[in-house]
Backbone as numpy.savetxt, mean C-alpha at the origin, in Angstrom:
# Nx Ny Nz CAx CAy CAz Cx Cy Cz
5.60 -9.14 -15.39 5.22 -8.02 -14.54 6.44 -7.52 -13.79
6.64 -6.20 -13.77 7.76 -5.60 -13.06 7.27 -5.08 -11.71
7.82 -5.64 -10.65 7.39 -5.30 -9.30 8.34 -4.28 -8.68
7.81 -3.14 -8.29 8.61 -2.10 -7.67 8.26 -1.91 -6.20
9.28 -1.62 -5.40 9.11 -1.41 -3.96 9.57 0.00 -3.60
8.77 0.70 -2.83 9.16 2.01 -2.31 9.23 1.94 -0.79
10.42 2.17 -0.25 10.59 2.28 1.19 10.54 3.76 1.56
9.64 4.11 2.46 9.53 5.49 2.90 9.65 5.53 4.42
9.60 6.75 4.99 9.78 6.90 6.43 8.51 6.60 7.20
8.45 7.11 8.43 7.29 6.85 9.27 7.40 5.53 10.01
6.30 5.15 10.67 6.29 3.87 11.38 6.43 2.73 10.39
7.18 1.70 10.79 7.49 0.60 9.90 6.82 -0.70 10.35
6.61 -1.62 9.41 6.04 -2.92 9.77 7.09 -3.81 10.42
6.65 -4.90 10.99 7.55 -5.95 11.46 8.06 -6.68 10.21
9.36 -6.54 9.95 9.89 -7.07 8.70 9.96 -8.59 8.68
9.86 -9.22 9.82 9.78 -10.69 9.82 8.49 -11.13 9.13
7.48 -10.27 9.19 6.22 -10.54 8.50 6.22 -9.90 7.12
6.63 -8.65 7.05 6.52 -7.88 5.80 7.30 -8.49 4.65
8.46 -9.09 4.94 9.29 -9.64 3.86 8.55 -10.67 3.03
7.62 -11.36 3.66 6.83 -12.37 2.94 6.06 -11.75 1.77
5.69 -10.47 1.92 4.87 -9.81 0.90 5.69 -8.86 0.01
6.98 -8.71 0.32 7.85 -7.82 -0.46 8.64 -8.59 -1.52
9.23 -9.69 -1.12 10.11 -10.46 -2.00 9.28 -11.37 -2.90
9.68 -11.54 -4.19 10.79 -10.89 -4.89 10.38 -9.52 -5.42
11.37 -8.73 -5.81 11.09 -7.42 -6.39 12.13 -7.13 -7.47
11.78 -6.24 -8.40 12.63 -5.94 -9.55 13.26 -4.56 -9.48
12.62 -3.63 -8.78 13.12 -2.26 -8.72 12.84 -1.72 -7.33
13.83 -1.05 -6.73 13.69 -0.56 -5.35 14.00 0.93 -5.30
13.13 1.67 -4.65 13.35 3.10 -4.42 13.33 3.37 -2.93
14.26 4.19 -2.46 14.26 4.63 -1.08 13.95 6.11 -1.01
12.97 6.50 -0.19 12.60 7.90 -0.04 13.00 8.38 1.34
13.93 9.32 1.39 14.40 9.93 2.63 14.80 8.85 3.65
14.21 8.85 4.85 14.63 7.88 5.87 14.27 6.45 5.49
13.44 6.28 4.46 13.18 4.95 3.95 14.43 4.30 3.37
15.41 5.12 3.00 16.69 4.59 2.52 17.35 3.77 3.61
17.37 4.31 4.83 17.94 3.60 5.97 17.16 2.32 6.25
15.85 2.41 6.19 15.00 1.23 6.42 15.35 0.13 5.43
15.48 0.49 4.17 15.82 -0.50 3.14 17.16 -1.16 3.44
18.16 -0.35 3.74 19.50 -0.89 4.00 19.51 -1.80 5.22
18.83 -1.40 6.27 18.83 -2.19 7.50 18.15 -3.55 7.32
17.34 -3.67 6.27 16.63 -4.93 6.04 17.15 -5.66 4.80
18.36 -5.30 4.39 19.05 -6.06 3.35 18.73 -5.67 1.92
18.16 -4.49 1.70 17.82 -4.05 0.35 18.74 -2.92 -0.09
19.11 -2.93 -1.35 19.94 -1.87 -1.92 19.12 -1.12 -2.96
18.66 0.08 -2.65 17.80 0.81 -3.59 18.48 1.11 -4.92
17.69 1.09 -5.99 18.17 1.45 -7.32 18.19 2.96 -7.51
17.36 3.66 -6.75 17.31 5.11 -6.83 16.90 5.66 -5.46
17.43 6.84 -5.11 17.15 7.49 -3.84 16.53 8.85 -4.12
15.46 9.20 -3.39 14.80 10.49 -3.61 14.46 11.13 -2.27
14.23 12.45 -2.33 13.77 13.16 -1.14 14.65 14.34 -0.80
14.24 15.07 0.25 15.06 16.19 0.71 16.11 15.74 1.71
16.04 14.49 2.14 17.01 13.85 3.03 17.09 14.52 4.40
16.04 15.24 4.79 16.08 15.94 6.07 15.90 15.00 7.26
15.43 13.78 7.00 15.21 12.83 8.09 16.35 11.83 8.24
17.40 12.00 7.45 18.57 11.11 7.55 19.62 11.80 8.39
19.90 11.25 9.55 20.86 11.89 10.46 22.30 11.69 9.98
22.58 10.55 9.37 23.93 10.25 8.90 23.94 10.24 7.37
24.29 11.38 6.79 24.27 11.51 5.33 25.35 10.67 4.66
26.28 10.12 5.44 27.35 9.33 4.84 26.82 8.05 4.19
25.60 7.64 4.54 25.06 6.42 3.93 24.81 6.60 2.44
24.82 7.86 1.99 24.58 8.12 0.57 25.84 7.95 -0.27
27.01 7.91 0.38 28.28 7.90 -0.35 28.42 6.67 -1.24
27.89 5.55 -0.81 28.06 4.29 -1.55 27.30 4.26 -2.87
26.41 5.25 -3.08 25.58 5.24 -4.28 26.14 6.19 -5.34
26.10 5.81 -6.62 26.53 6.71 -7.70 25.66 7.97 -7.71
26.24 9.12 -8.02 25.48 10.38 -8.00 24.22 10.34 -8.86
24.27 9.61 -9.99 23.11 9.59 -10.87 21.92 8.85 -10.27
22.15 8.11 -9.19 21.06 7.40 -8.53 20.42 8.21 -7.41
21.01 9.36 -7.09 20.54 10.17 -5.97 19.86 11.43 -6.48
18.59 11.60 -6.15 17.83 12.78 -6.57 17.41 13.55 -5.32
18.19 14.58 -4.99 17.93 15.37 -3.79 17.08 16.59 -4.15
16.02 16.79 -3.39 15.10 17.90 -3.63 15.18 18.89 -2.47
14.81 20.15 -2.72 14.77 21.12 -1.61 13.69 20.74 -0.60
13.91 21.15 0.63 12.91 20.84 1.66 11.59 21.55 1.38
11.68 22.75 0.84 10.49 23.53 0.51 10.05 23.16 -0.91
9.16 22.17 -1.02 8.75 21.66 -2.32 7.27 21.32 -2.30
6.72 21.09 -3.48 5.27 20.85 -3.59 4.95 19.37 -3.70
5.87 18.50 -3.28 5.66 17.05 -3.29 6.17 16.48 -1.98
5.54 15.44 -1.50 6.11 14.71 -0.37 7.18 13.77 -0.90
8.07 13.33 0.00 9.11 12.39 -0.41 8.49 11.08 -0.92
7.40 10.67 -0.29 6.71 9.46 -0.74 6.17 9.64 -2.15
5.60 10.79 -2.43 5.07 11.06 -3.77 6.19 11.03 -4.80
7.35 11.59 -4.46 8.50 11.55 -5.37 8.92 10.11 -5.64
8.87 9.28 -4.60 9.22 7.87 -4.78 8.24 7.14 -5.68
6.96 7.42 -5.52 5.95 6.80 -6.39 6.18 7.21 -7.84
6.57 8.46 -8.05 6.89 8.92 -9.41 8.05 8.12 -10.00
9.04 7.80 -9.17 10.19 7.03 -9.66 9.76 5.61 -10.07
8.86 5.01 -9.32 8.38 3.68 -9.68 7.64 3.73 -11.02
6.90 4.80 -11.23 6.19 4.94 -12.51 7.19 5.11 -13.65
8.21 5.96 -13.45 9.20 6.17 -14.49 9.96 4.90 -14.82
10.13 4.03 -13.82 10.84 2.78 -14.03 9.99 1.73 -14.73
8.73 2.04 -14.98 7.85 1.12 -15.68 7.32 -0.02 -14.84
7.18 0.21 -13.53 6.69 -0.85 -12.64 5.20 -1.08 -12.87
4.82 -2.34 -12.97 3.43 -2.72 -13.18 2.70 -2.99 -11.87
3.46 -3.40 -10.85 2.90 -3.70 -9.53 3.79 -3.02 -8.51
3.20 -2.17 -7.67 4.01 -1.38 -6.75 3.61 -1.63 -5.30
4.62 -1.68 -4.44 4.42 -1.91 -3.02 5.05 -0.75 -2.25
4.28 -0.12 -1.39 4.77 0.93 -0.51 4.98 0.34 0.87
6.16 0.57 1.43 6.50 0.04 2.75 6.78 1.21 3.69
6.09 1.24 4.84 6.27 2.32 5.80 5.21 3.39 5.60
5.49 4.56 6.15 4.58 5.69 5.95 3.45 5.79 6.96
3.40 4.90 7.93 2.35 4.96 8.93 2.71 5.88 10.08
1.70 6.25 10.87 1.93 7.07 12.07 2.30 8.50 11.71
2.71 9.26 12.73 3.16 10.62 12.49 2.03 11.57 12.16
2.29 12.48 11.22 1.35 13.55 10.90 0.10 13.02 10.21
-1.04 13.53 10.65 -2.32 13.11 10.07 -2.42 13.51 8.61
-1.86 14.67 8.24 -1.98 15.10 6.84 -1.22 14.17 5.91
-0.10 13.60 6.39 0.63 12.63 5.57 -0.22 11.38 5.33
-0.92 10.94 6.38 -1.77 9.77 6.21 -2.88 10.05 5.19
-3.52 11.22 5.32 -4.60 11.54 4.39 -4.08 11.63 2.96
-2.86 12.14 2.80 -2.28 12.19 1.45 -2.13 10.77 0.89
-1.60 9.86 1.70 -1.41 8.49 1.23 -2.75 7.85 0.87
-3.76 8.10 1.69 -5.09 7.57 1.37 -5.59 8.15 0.05
-5.43 9.45 -0.13 -5.90 10.09 -1.36 -5.13 9.59 -2.58
-3.87 9.17 -2.38 -3.07 8.72 -3.52 -3.69 7.50 -4.20
-4.50 6.74 -3.48 -5.13 5.57 -4.08 -6.18 5.95 -5.13
-6.62 7.18 -5.13 -7.59 7.62 -6.14 -6.90 8.23 -7.35
-5.56 8.29 -7.33 -4.80 8.85 -8.43 -4.57 7.85 -9.55
-3.98 8.34 -10.63 -3.73 7.50 -11.81 -2.70 6.43 -11.52
-1.62 6.79 -10.81 -0.58 5.82 -10.46 -0.48 5.78 -8.94
-0.56 4.61 -8.37 -0.73 4.48 -6.92 -0.15 3.14 -6.48
0.06 2.94 -5.18 0.48 1.62 -4.71 -0.60 0.57 -4.96
-0.18 -0.63 -5.30 -1.10 -1.76 -5.35 -1.22 -2.41 -3.98
-0.18 -2.25 -3.20 -0.16 -2.78 -1.82 0.62 -1.81 -0.95
0.03 -1.44 0.17 0.71 -0.59 1.15 0.89 -1.44 2.41
2.15 -1.64 2.79 2.46 -2.38 4.01 2.85 -1.36 5.07
1.95 -1.08 5.99 2.26 -0.13 7.05 2.49 -0.87 8.36
2.51 -0.17 9.46 2.98 -0.78 10.71 2.10 -1.92 11.19
0.80 -1.87 10.89 -0.10 -2.90 11.41 -0.99 -3.55 10.35
-0.89 -3.09 9.10 -1.85 -3.55 8.10 -1.24 -3.82 6.74
-1.93 -4.68 6.00 -1.75 -4.82 4.56 -2.94 -4.13 3.90
-2.67 -3.17 3.01 -3.73 -2.41 2.38 -3.64 -2.62 0.87
-4.65 -3.27 0.31 -4.66 -3.63 -1.10 -5.55 -2.70 -1.90
-5.09 -2.34 -3.09 -5.92 -1.62 -4.05 -6.60 -2.67 -4.93
-7.93 -2.67 -4.94 -8.69 -3.65 -5.72 -9.44 -2.90 -6.82
-9.14 -3.25 -8.06 -9.66 -2.52 -9.20 -11.11 -2.88 -9.52
-11.76 -1.97 -10.19 -13.09 -2.22 -10.72 -13.07 -3.46 -11.61
-14.08 -4.31 -11.47 -14.21 -5.55 -12.24 -13.12 -6.56 -11.89
-12.62 -6.50 -10.67 -11.63 -7.47 -10.20 -12.21 -8.24 -9.02
-12.13 -9.55 -9.08 -12.52 -10.38 -7.94 -11.27 -10.69 -7.13
-11.25 -10.24 -5.87 -10.07 -10.37 -5.02 -10.42 -11.27 -3.84
-9.78 -12.44 -3.79 -10.07 -13.43 -2.75 -8.93 -13.52 -1.76
-9.28 -13.69 -0.49 -8.30 -13.78 0.59 -8.50 -15.10 1.32
-7.39 -15.80 1.55 -7.39 -17.07 2.26 -6.69 -16.86 3.60
-7.40 -17.05 4.69 -6.85 -16.81 6.01 -5.70 -17.78 6.32
-4.75 -17.35 7.14 -3.65 -18.23 7.54 -4.17 -19.44 8.31
-3.44 -20.53 8.22 -3.80 -21.73 8.96 -3.81 -21.44 10.46
-4.85 -21.90 11.13 -4.94 -21.74 12.57 -5.38 -20.37 13.03
-5.72 -19.48 12.09 -6.12 -18.12 12.44 -7.64 -18.04 12.48
-8.18 -17.62 13.61 -9.63 -17.54 13.76 -10.20 -16.35 13.00
-11.28 -16.53 12.24 -11.89 -15.41 11.53 -12.29 -14.25 12.44
-12.67 -14.54 13.68 -13.10 -13.46 14.58 -11.95 -12.56 14.97
-10.72 -13.02 14.77 -9.53 -12.21 15.08 -8.88 -11.67 13.81
-9.66 -11.57 12.75 -9.14 -11.14 11.46 -10.02 -10.01 10.91
-9.86 -8.78 11.46 -10.71 -7.67 11.02 -10.44 -7.27 9.57
-11.50 -7.01 8.85 -11.44 -6.65 7.44 -12.19 -5.34 7.24
-11.56 -4.37 6.58 -12.24 -3.11 6.29 -12.16 -2.82 4.79
-13.22 -2.21 4.28 -13.30 -1.90 2.85 -13.70 -0.44 2.69
-12.96 0.29 1.85 -13.23 1.70 1.59 -13.26 1.95 0.08
-14.02 2.93 -0.30 -14.03 3.36 -1.70 -12.76 4.15 -1.98
-12.11 3.88 -3.10 -10.86 4.56 -3.45 -11.11 5.48 -4.63
-11.84 6.53 -4.40 -12.14 7.44 -5.50 -12.69 8.75 -4.99
-12.93 9.64 -5.91 -13.52 10.93 -5.60 -15.04 10.84 -5.77
-15.76 11.34 -4.81 -17.22 11.29 -4.87 -17.75 12.48 -5.66
-17.68 12.36 -6.99 -18.09 13.46 -7.86 -19.55 13.38 -8.26
-20.19 12.25 -8.01 -21.57 12.07 -8.42 -21.72 11.51 -9.82
-20.60 11.42 -10.56 -20.66 10.88 -11.92 -20.87 9.37 -11.93
-20.46 8.71 -10.87 -20.57 7.26 -10.80 -20.93 6.86 -9.39
-21.89 5.98 -9.25 -22.28 5.48 -7.93 -21.45 4.22 -7.66
-20.54 4.27 -6.68 -19.68 3.11 -6.42 -20.51 1.90 -5.97
-20.07 0.73 -6.41 -20.76 -0.50 -6.06 -19.74 -1.61 -5.88
-19.83 -2.31 -4.75 -18.91 -3.41 -4.47 -19.67 -4.56 -3.83
-19.44 -5.76 -4.32 -20.05 -6.96 -3.76 -19.03 -7.68 -2.88
-19.53 -8.38 -1.89 -18.68 -9.18 -1.02 -19.23 -10.58 -0.86
-18.34 -11.52 -0.61 -18.74 -12.90 -0.37 -18.07 -13.40 0.91
-18.85 -14.09 1.73 -18.36 -14.68 2.99 -17.85 -13.62 3.96
-18.55 -12.50 4.03 -18.31 -11.49 5.06 -19.52 -11.47 5.99
-19.27 -11.30 7.28 -20.35 -11.35 8.27 -21.39 -10.26 8.01
-20.93 -9.05 7.70 -21.84 -7.94 7.43 -21.78 -7.60 5.95
-22.91 -7.65 5.26 -22.93 -7.43 3.81 -22.42 -6.03 3.44
-21.77 -5.96 2.29 -21.28 -4.68 1.79 -22.02 -4.26 0.51
-22.86 -5.13 -0.01 -23.45 -4.91 -1.33 -24.28 -3.64 -1.43
-24.95 -3.24 -0.35 -25.87 -2.12 -0.42 -25.38 -0.87 0.31
-24.10 -0.81 0.60 -23.57 0.37 1.28 -23.56 1.57 0.35
-23.79 2.74 0.92 -23.64 4.00 0.19 -22.19 4.43 0.35
-21.35 4.05 -0.61 -19.90 4.24 -0.46 -19.48 5.70 -0.48
-20.38 6.58 -0.90 -20.06 7.99 -0.81 -20.09 8.51 0.61
-20.78 7.78 1.51 -20.92 8.20 2.90 -20.49 7.13 3.89
-20.38 5.88 3.42 -20.16 4.77 4.34 -18.93 3.96 3.94
-18.53 3.09 4.86 -17.45 2.13 4.61 -17.77 0.88 5.42
-17.09 -0.20 5.10 -17.23 -1.42 5.90 -16.04 -1.49 6.84
-16.28 -1.20 8.10 -15.20 -1.07 9.09 -15.19 -2.27 10.02
-14.03 -2.91 10.16 -13.86 -4.06 11.07 -14.91 -5.13 10.82
-15.09 -5.46 9.56 -15.94 -6.58 9.20 -15.24 -7.87 9.61
-15.88 -8.99 9.40 -15.31 -10.27 9.86 -15.58 -11.34 8.81
-14.57 -12.11 8.43 -14.80 -13.20 7.48 -15.78 -14.23 8.06
-16.64 -14.73 7.21 -17.57 -15.78 7.61 -17.04 -17.11 7.06
-15.88 -17.49 7.56 -15.19 -18.67 7.06 -13.73 -18.37 6.78
-13.04 -19.28 6.15 -11.61 -19.15 5.95 -11.24 -18.47 4.63
-12.24 -18.26 3.78 -12.02 -17.60 2.49 -13.11 -16.55 2.29
-12.74 -15.36 1.87 -13.73 -14.35 1.54 -13.23 -13.56 0.33
-14.10 -12.77 -0.25 -13.70 -11.99 -1.42 -14.51 -10.71 -1.51
-13.96 -9.74 -2.24 -14.72 -8.55 -2.63 -14.63 -8.43 -4.15
-15.69 -7.85 -4.75 -15.76 -7.71 -6.20 -16.30 -6.33 -6.55
-15.41 -5.35 -6.73 -15.88 -4.02 -7.13 -16.55 -4.05 -8.50
-17.79 -3.62 -8.53 -18.54 -3.58 -9.79 -18.38 -2.22 -10.47
-18.43 -1.16 -9.67 -18.22 0.20 -10.18 -17.27 0.92 -9.24
-16.16 1.38 -9.77 -15.17 2.08 -8.96 -14.12 1.14 -8.40
-13.05 1.74 -7.89 -11.97 0.99 -7.25 -12.10 1.07 -5.74
-11.56 0.06 -5.05 -11.73 -0.02 -3.60 -10.42 -0.37 -2.91
-10.39 -0.10 -1.61 -9.25 -0.42 -0.76 -9.68 -1.48 0.24
-8.88 -2.52 0.34 -9.14 -3.61 1.28 -8.04 -3.60 2.34
-8.43 -3.47 3.61 -7.49 -3.37 4.72 -7.52 -4.66 5.53
-6.36 -5.30 5.66 -6.23 -6.55 6.40 -5.19 -6.40 7.50
-5.21 -7.25 8.51 -4.15 -7.21 9.52 -2.84 -7.71 8.94
-1.74 -7.20 9.45 -0.41 -7.63 9.00 0.00 -8.88 9.78
-0.23 -10.03 9.18 0.13 -11.30 9.80 0.74 -12.20 8.72
1.50 -13.19 9.16 2.09 -14.15 8.22 1.04 -15.09 7.64
1.32 -15.57 6.45 0.56 -16.68 5.90 -0.71 -16.36 5.16
-1.00 -15.07 4.93 -2.19 -14.73 4.15 -1.92 -15.06 2.68
-2.84 -15.73 2.05 -2.76 -15.97 0.61 -3.90 -15.21 -0.07
-3.64 -14.75 -1.25 -4.66 -13.99 -1.97 -4.49 -14.20 -3.47
-5.57 -14.05 -4.18 -5.53 -14.15 -5.63 -6.59 -13.24 -6.21
-6.41 -12.86 -7.47 -7.37 -11.97 -8.10 -7.59 -12.39 -9.55
-8.74 -12.04 -10.07 -9.06 -12.31 -11.46 -10.04 -11.26 -11.95
-10.04 -11.01 -13.24 -10.96 -10.05 -13.82 -12.29 -10.72 -14.12
-13.37 -9.94 -14.07 -14.67 -10.50 -14.44 -15.42 -9.52 -15.34
């Protein structure tokens, strides 16, 4: 599996925690000010994209070969993050991690949320306060809480990651969650700030893909399998 990382701008996670979920990686892309974020945390991007309008010191680009730098006009029909996701796809990445992109403009957040319903999307989004996982249809995704972490202080949210066209009724099962998710109308509802009923819980999308939102803390273990 080829793991790709995209560093983008916006609010950033605590890298003392985030690095646990980033390393190792095979391909790195920096989008606009995400280039600076990558460098400051010891990463050297394989490709740089964006209009570079958020980089105050353009001299940081000098160290990179011209063929690795793809500068776009500011007036364009793609966000810098979207351009970065395209680069991960072109590089043949099988598992993609988006770092940053939180806070700021509400429309940027909604774009990132909508990107999870697209054909190529992040498998994990590490933003300033959360780990956000894409969980595929027919995938059982289990989460093991960190040692010493109380379930009541571990909020869990689940959202449908798709377009509500009426062609398919989304269905997701959960295990060891305080409030059941099995009978939610995912076209109108979500499971917000649920709580694990123990140290291990799981979700199992039966129809459609889903997003699982967890707090950004050290020591979370997770595994998935197809069913």
